[in-house]
mmCIF file of C-alpha atoms in Angstrom:
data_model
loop_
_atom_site.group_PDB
_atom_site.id
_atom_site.type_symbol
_atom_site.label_atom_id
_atom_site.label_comp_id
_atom_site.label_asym_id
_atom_site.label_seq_id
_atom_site.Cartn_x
_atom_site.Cartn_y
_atom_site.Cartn_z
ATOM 1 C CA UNK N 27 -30.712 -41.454 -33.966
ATOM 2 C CA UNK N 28 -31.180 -42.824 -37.401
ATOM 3 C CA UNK N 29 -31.368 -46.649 -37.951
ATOM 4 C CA UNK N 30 -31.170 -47.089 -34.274
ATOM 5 C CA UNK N 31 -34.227 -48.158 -32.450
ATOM 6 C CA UNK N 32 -35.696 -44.944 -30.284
ATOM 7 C CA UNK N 33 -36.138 -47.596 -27.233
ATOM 8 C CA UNK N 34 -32.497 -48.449 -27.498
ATOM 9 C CA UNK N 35 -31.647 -44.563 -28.193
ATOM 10 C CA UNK N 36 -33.874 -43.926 -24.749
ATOM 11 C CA UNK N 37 -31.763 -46.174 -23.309
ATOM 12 C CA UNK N 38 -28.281 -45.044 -24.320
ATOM 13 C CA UNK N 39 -29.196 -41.755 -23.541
ATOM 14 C CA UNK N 40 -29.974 -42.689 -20.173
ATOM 15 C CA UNK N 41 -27.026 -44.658 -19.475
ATOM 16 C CA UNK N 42 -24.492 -42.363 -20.962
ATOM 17 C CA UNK N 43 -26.291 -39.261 -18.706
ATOM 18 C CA UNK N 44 -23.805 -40.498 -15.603
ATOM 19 C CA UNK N 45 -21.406 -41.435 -17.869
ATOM 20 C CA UNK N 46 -18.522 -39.513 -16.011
ATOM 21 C CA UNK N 47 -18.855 -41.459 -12.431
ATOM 22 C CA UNK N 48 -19.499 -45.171 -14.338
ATOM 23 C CA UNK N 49 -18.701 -47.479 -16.899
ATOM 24 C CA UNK N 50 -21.532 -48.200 -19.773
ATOM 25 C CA UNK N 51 -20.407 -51.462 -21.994
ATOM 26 C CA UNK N 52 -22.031 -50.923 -25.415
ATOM 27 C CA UNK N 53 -22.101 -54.290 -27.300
ATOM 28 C CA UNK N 54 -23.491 -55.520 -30.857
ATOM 29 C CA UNK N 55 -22.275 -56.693 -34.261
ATOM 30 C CA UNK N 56 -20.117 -54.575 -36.633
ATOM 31 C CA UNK N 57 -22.307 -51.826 -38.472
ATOM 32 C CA UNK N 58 -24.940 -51.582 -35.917
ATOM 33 C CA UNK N 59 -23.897 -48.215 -35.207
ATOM 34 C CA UNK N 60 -22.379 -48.468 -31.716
ATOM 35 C CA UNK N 61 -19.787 -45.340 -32.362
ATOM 36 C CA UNK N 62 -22.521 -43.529 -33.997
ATOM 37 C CA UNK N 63 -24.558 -43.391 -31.262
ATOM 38 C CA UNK N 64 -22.258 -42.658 -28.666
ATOM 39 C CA UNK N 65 -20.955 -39.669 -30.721
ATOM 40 C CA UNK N 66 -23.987 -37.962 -30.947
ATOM 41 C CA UNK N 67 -25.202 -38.956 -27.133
ATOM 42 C CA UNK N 68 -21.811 -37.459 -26.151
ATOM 43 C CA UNK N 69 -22.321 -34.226 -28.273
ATOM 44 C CA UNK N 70 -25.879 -34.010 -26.606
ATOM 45 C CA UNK N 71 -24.366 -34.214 -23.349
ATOM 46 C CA UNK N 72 -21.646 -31.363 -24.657
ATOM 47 C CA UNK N 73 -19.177 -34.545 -23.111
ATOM 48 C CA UNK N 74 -15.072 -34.525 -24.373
ATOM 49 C CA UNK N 75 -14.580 -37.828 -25.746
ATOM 50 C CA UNK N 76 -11.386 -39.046 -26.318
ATOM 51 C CA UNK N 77 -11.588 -42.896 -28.374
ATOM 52 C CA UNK N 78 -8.945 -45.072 -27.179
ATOM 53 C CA UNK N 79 -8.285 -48.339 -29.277
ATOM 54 C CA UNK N 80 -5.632 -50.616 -28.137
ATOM 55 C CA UNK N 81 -4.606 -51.953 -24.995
ATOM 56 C CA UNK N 82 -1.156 -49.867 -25.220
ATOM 57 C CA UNK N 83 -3.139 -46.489 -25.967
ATOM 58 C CA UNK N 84 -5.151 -47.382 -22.816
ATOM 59 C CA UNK N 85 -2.258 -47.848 -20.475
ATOM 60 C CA UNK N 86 -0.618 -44.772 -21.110
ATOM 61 C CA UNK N 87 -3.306 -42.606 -20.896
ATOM 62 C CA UNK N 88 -3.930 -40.380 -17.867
ATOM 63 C CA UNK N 89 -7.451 -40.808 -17.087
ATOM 64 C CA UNK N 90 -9.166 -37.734 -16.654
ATOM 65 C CA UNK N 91 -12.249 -37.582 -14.671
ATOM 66 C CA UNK N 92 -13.583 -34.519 -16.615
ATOM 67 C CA UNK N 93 -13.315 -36.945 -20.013
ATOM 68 C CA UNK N 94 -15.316 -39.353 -20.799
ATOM 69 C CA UNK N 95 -13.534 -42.329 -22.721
ATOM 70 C CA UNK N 96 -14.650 -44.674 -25.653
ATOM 71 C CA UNK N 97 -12.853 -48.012 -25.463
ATOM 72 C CA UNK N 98 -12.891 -50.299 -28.209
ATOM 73 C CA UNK N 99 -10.816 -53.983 -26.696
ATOM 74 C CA UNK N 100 -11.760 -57.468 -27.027
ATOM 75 C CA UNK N 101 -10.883 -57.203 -23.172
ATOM 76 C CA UNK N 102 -11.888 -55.621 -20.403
ATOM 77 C CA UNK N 103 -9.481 -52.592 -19.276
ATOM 78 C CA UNK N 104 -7.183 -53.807 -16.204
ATOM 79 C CA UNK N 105 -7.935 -51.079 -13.214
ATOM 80 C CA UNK N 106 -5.459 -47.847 -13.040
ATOM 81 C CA UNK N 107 -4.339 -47.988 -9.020
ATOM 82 C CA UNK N 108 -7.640 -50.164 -7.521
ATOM 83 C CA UNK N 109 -9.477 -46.747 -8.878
ATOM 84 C CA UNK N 110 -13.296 -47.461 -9.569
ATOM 85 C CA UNK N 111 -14.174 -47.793 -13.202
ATOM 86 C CA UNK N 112 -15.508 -44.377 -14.499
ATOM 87 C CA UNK N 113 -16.048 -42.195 -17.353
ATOM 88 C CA UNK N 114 -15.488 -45.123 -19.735
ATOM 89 C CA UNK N 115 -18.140 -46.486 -22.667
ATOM 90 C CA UNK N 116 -16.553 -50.072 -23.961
ATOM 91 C CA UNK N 117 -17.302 -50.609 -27.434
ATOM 92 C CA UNK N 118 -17.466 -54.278 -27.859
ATOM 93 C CA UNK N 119 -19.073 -57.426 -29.816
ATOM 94 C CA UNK N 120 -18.939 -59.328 -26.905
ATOM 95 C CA UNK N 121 -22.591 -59.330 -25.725
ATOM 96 C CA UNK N 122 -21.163 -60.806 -22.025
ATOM 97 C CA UNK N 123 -18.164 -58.614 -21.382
ATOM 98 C CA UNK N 124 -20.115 -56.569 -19.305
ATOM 99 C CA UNK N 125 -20.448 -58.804 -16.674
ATOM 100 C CA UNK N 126 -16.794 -58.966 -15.820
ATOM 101 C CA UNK N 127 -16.897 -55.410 -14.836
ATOM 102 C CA UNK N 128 -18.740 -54.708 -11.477
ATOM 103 C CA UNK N 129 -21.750 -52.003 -11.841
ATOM 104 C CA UNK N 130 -21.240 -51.686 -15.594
ATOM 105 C CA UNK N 131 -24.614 -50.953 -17.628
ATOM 106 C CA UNK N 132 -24.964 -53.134 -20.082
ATOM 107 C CA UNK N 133 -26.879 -52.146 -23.389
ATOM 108 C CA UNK N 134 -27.085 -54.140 -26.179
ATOM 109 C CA UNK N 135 -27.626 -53.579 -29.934
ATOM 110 C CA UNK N 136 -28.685 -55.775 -32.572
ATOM 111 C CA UNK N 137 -27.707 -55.744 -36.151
ATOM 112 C CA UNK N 138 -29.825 -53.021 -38.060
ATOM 113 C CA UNK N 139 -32.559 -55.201 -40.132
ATOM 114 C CA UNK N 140 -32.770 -54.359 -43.904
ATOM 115 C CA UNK N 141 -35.258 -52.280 -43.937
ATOM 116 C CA UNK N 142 -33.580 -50.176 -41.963
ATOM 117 C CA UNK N 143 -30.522 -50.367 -44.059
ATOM 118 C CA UNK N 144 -32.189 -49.320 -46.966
ATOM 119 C CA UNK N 145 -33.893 -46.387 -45.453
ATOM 120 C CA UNK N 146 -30.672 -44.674 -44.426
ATOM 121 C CA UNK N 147 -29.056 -45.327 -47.716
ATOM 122 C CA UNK N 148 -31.275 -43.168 -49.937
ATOM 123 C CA UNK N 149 -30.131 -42.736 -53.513
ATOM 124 C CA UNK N 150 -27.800 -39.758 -53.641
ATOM 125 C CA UNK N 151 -24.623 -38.930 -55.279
ATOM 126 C CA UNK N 152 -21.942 -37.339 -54.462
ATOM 127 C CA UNK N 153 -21.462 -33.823 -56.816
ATOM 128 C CA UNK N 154 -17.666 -33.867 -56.367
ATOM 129 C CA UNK N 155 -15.397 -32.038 -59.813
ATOM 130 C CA UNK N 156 -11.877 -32.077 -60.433
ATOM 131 C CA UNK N 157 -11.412 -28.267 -58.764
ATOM 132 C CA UNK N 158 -12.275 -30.487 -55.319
ATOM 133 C CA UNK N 159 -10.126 -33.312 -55.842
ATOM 134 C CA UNK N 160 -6.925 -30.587 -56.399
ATOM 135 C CA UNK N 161 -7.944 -29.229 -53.179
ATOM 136 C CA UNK N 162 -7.581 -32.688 -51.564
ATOM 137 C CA UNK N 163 -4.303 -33.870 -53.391
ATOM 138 C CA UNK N 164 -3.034 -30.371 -53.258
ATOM 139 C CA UNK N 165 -1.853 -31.255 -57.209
ATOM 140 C CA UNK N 166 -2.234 -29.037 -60.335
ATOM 141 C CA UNK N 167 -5.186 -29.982 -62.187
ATOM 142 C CA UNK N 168 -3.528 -30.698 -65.781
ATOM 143 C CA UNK N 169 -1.676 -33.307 -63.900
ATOM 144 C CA UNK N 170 -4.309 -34.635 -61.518
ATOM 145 C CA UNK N 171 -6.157 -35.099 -65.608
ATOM 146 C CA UNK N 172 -3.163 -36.846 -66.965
ATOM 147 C CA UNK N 173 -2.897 -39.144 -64.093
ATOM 148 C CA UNK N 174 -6.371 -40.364 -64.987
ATOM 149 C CA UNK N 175 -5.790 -40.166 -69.262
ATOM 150 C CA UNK N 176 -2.575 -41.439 -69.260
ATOM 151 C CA UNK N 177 -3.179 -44.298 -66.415
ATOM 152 C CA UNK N 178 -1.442 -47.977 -67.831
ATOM 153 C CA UNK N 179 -4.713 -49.640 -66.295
ATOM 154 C CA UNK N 180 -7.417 -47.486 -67.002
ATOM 155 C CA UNK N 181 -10.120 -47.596 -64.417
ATOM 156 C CA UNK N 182 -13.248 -46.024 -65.980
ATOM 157 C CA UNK N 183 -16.072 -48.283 -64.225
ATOM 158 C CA UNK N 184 -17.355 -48.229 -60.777
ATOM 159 C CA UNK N 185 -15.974 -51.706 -59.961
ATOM 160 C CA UNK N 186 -12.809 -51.197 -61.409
ATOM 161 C CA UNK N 187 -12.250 -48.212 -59.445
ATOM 162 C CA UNK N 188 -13.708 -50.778 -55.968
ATOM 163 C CA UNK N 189 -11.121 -53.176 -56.963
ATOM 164 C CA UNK N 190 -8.188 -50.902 -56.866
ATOM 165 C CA UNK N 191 -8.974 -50.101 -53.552
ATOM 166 C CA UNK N 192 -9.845 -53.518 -51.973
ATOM 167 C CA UNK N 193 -6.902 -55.194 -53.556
ATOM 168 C CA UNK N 194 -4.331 -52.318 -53.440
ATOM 169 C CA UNK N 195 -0.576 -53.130 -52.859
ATOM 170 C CA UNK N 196 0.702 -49.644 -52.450
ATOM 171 C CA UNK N 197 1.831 -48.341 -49.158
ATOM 172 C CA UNK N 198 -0.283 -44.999 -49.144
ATOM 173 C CA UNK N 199 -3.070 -44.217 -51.608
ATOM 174 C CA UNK N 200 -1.965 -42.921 -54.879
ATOM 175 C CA UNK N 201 -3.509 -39.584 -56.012
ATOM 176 C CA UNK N 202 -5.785 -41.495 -58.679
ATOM 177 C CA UNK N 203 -7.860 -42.989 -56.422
ATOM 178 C CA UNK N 204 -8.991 -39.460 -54.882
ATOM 179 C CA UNK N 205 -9.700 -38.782 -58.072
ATOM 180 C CA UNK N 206 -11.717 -41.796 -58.872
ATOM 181 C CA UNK N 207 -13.362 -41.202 -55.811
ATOM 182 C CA UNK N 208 -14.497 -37.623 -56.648
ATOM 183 C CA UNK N 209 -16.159 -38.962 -60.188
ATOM 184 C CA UNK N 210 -18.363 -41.924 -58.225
ATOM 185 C CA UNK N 211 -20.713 -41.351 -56.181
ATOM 186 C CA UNK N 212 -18.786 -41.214 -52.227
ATOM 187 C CA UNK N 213 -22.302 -43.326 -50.782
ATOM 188 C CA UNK N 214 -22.327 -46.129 -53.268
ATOM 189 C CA UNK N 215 -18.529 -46.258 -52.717
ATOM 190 C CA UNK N 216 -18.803 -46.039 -48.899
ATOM 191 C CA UNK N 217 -21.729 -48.972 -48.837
ATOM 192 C CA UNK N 218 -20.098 -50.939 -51.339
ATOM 193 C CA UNK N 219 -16.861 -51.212 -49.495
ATOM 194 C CA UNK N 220 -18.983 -51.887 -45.770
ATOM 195 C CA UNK N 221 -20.190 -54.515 -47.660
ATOM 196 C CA UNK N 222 -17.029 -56.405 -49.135
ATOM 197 C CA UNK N 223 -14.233 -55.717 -46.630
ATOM 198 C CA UNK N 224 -14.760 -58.351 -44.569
ATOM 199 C CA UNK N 225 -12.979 -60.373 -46.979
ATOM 200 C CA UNK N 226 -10.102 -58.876 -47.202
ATOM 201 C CA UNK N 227 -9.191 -58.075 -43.948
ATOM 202 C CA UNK N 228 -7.643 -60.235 -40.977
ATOM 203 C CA UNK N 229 -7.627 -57.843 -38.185
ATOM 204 C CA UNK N 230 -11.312 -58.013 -36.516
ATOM 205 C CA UNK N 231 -10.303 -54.869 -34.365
ATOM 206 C CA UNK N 232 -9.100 -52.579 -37.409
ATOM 207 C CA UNK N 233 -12.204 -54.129 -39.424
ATOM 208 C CA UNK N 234 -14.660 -53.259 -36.782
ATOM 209 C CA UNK N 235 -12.969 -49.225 -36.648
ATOM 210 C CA UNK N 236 -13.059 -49.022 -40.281
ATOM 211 C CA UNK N 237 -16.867 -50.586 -40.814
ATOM 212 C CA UNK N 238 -17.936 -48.174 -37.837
ATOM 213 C CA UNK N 239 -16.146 -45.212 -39.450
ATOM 214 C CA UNK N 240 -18.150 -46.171 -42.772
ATOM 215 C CA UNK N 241 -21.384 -45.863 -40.365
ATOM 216 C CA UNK N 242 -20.436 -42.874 -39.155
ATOM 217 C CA UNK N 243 -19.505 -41.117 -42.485
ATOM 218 C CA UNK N 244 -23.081 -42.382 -43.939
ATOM 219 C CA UNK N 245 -24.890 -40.958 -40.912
ATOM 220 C CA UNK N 246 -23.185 -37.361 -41.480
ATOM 221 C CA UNK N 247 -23.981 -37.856 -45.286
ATOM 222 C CA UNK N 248 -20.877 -39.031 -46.987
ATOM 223 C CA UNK N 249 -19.402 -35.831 -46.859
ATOM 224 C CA UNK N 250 -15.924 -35.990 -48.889
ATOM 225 C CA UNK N 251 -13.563 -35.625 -46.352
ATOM 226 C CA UNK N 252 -14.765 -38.285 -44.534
ATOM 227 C CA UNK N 253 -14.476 -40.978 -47.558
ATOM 228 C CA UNK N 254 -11.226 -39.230 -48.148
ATOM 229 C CA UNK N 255 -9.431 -40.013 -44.735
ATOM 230 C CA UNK N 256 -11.565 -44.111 -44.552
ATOM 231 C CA UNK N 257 -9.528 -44.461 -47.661
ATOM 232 C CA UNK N 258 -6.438 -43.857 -45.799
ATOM 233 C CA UNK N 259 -7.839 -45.823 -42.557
ATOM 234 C CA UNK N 260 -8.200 -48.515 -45.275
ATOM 235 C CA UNK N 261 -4.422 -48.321 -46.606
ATOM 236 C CA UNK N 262 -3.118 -49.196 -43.268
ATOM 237 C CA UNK N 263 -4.972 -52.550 -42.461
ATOM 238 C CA UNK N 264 -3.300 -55.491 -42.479
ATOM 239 C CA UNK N 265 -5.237 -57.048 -45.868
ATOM 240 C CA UNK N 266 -5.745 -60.741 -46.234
ATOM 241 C CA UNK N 267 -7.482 -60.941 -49.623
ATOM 242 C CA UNK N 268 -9.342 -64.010 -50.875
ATOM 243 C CA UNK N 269 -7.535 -66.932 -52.603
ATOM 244 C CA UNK N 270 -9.594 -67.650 -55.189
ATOM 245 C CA UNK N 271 -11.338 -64.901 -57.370
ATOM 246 C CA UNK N 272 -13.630 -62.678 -55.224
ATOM 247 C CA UNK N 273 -17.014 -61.367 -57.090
ATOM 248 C CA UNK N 274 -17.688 -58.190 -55.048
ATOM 249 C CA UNK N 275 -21.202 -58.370 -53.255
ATOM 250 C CA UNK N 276 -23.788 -55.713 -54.372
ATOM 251 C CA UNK N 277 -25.231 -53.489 -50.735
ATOM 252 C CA UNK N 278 -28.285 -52.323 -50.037
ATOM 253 C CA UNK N 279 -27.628 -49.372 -52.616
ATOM 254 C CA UNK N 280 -30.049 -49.481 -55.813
ATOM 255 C CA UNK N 281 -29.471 -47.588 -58.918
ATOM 256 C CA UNK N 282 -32.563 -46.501 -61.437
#
C-alpha cells in the first residue's frame, strides 16, 4: 500500500487474514494511514466491513460473525454476553490498548516520514468546470455563476477560499464553497486542510475520522466526490478555532 512500509503491509495482511475469529488492534498517530490500510486489506480479503465509531454505535450493533468490524474508541469495547472478541480491527492512537484485550494482535504504525509524504502528494490538479459543480449542488448554472460574481466577500484566492472553510459559522456548507472547490485544485485543498485542522478542532475522535478520511481520499486520488462529502464531515465538527490570528501552515504540496 502506498506510504505504508511493505514490512508493516506484510504484517497487516497477515493479521487481518483471521480477522473473522480474532481481534487485531491497529495503533499509530493521526494520518499514518491506519483506515487506509485496513480498507484495502479488507477488499483483498473480499471481507464486509462495517466502521463503527462511538461507544453507542457499538452497543447497539448485532455482531455478526460473517462481518468483520472497524472500531475506532479511545476504549476498549466492553464484551457482548462473555462472547470471545472476534471479527473486530480497533483503530486507535493508543500504542498499549492492545494489551487490555486478551489474544489481540497488536500492530503498530508510525507516522509516515516526509519523504514519504511528499511522494504520495505528486503535483496534480483537479480538472473540475462549472457543468460538475451543477451536478453536485443540483443548481442551475447562471445561478451557481452569480453566487460566485455577486458574492459580498469575494473569495478569488486559494487561501481565501481555505479560510471560509476552516472558520465557517454556517450550519451546512453553502453552495459557494462547492464551487470554490471545483476551481482549486481538490489535492492542494485536501493536504492543506490535513495540515491546519488540528487547530480548529476540539474533538480528537471526529479530528482523527476526518484526517483519516483526508488519507483515504488522497490514496484514491482526490476524486471529487470524496472532497465533496469531507467538506460536509467537516461542517459537523465541533470547531474550536484559535484565539489569536491563525497563519495557515503550508503541507507538503509544492507549486512550480
Amino acid at each position: 500500500m502506498d506510504g505504508v512500509p511493505p514490512r508493516k503491509t506484510q504484517e497487516a495482511r497477515s493479521a487481518l487474514k483471521n480477522a473473522k475469529s480474532s481481534v487485531v488492534v491497529l495503533s499509530g498517530p493521526i494520518g499514518c494511514g491506519k483506515t487506509s490500510l485496513v480498507k484495502s486489506l479488507s477488499a483483498e480479503w473480499s471481507y464486509d466491513l462495517v466502521e463503527i465509531d462511538t461507544l453507542d454505535d457499538y452497543m447497539e450493533h448485532r455482531l455478526c460473525q460473517d462481518m468483520v468490524y472497524l472500531i475506532r474508541l479511545s476504549e476498549v469495547p466492553p464484551r457482548k454476553r462473555n462472547t470471545k472478541y472476534r471479527g473486530m480491527v480497533v483503530e486507535t492512537e493508543n500504542p498499549y490498548l492492545y494489551r487490555q484485550i486478551r489474544d489481540a494482535v497488536p500492530i503498530h504504525m508510525n507516522k509516515p516520514t516526509q519523504k514519504t509524504s511528499r511522494r504520495l502528494l505528486p503535483l496534480a490538479r483537479a480538472s473540475m468546470d462549472l457543468n460538475t459543480a451543477s451536478a453536485i449542488s443540483g443548481m442551475p448554472r447562471p445561478l451557481q455563476q452569480r453566487l460566485v460574481d455577486e458574492s459580498d466577500e469575494p473569495c478569488t484566492s486559494f487561501f481565501h477560499f481555505l479560510g471560509r472553510i476552516l472558520y465557517h459559522k454556517t450550519d451546512v456548507v453553502p453552495e459557494q464553497v462547492f464551487l470554490l472547490l471545483s476551481q482549486n485544485s481538490a489535492l492542494k485543498t485536501l493536504t492543506y486542510l490535513h495540515e491546519n485542522l488540528p487547530s480548529f478542532s476540539k474533538d480528537l475522535d471526529a479530528l482523527s475520522t476526518v484526517l483519516d478520511q483526508v488519507s483515504v481520499a488522497v490514496s484514491r486520488g482526490c476524486r471529487e466526490e470524496d472532497a465533496v462529502l469531507l467538506l460536509a464531515g467537516i461542517w459537523a465538527m465541533e470547531r474550536s478555532p484559535p484565539k489569536k490570528f491563525f497563519q495557515i501552515r503550508s503541507s507538503h504540496y509544492h507549486e512550480k
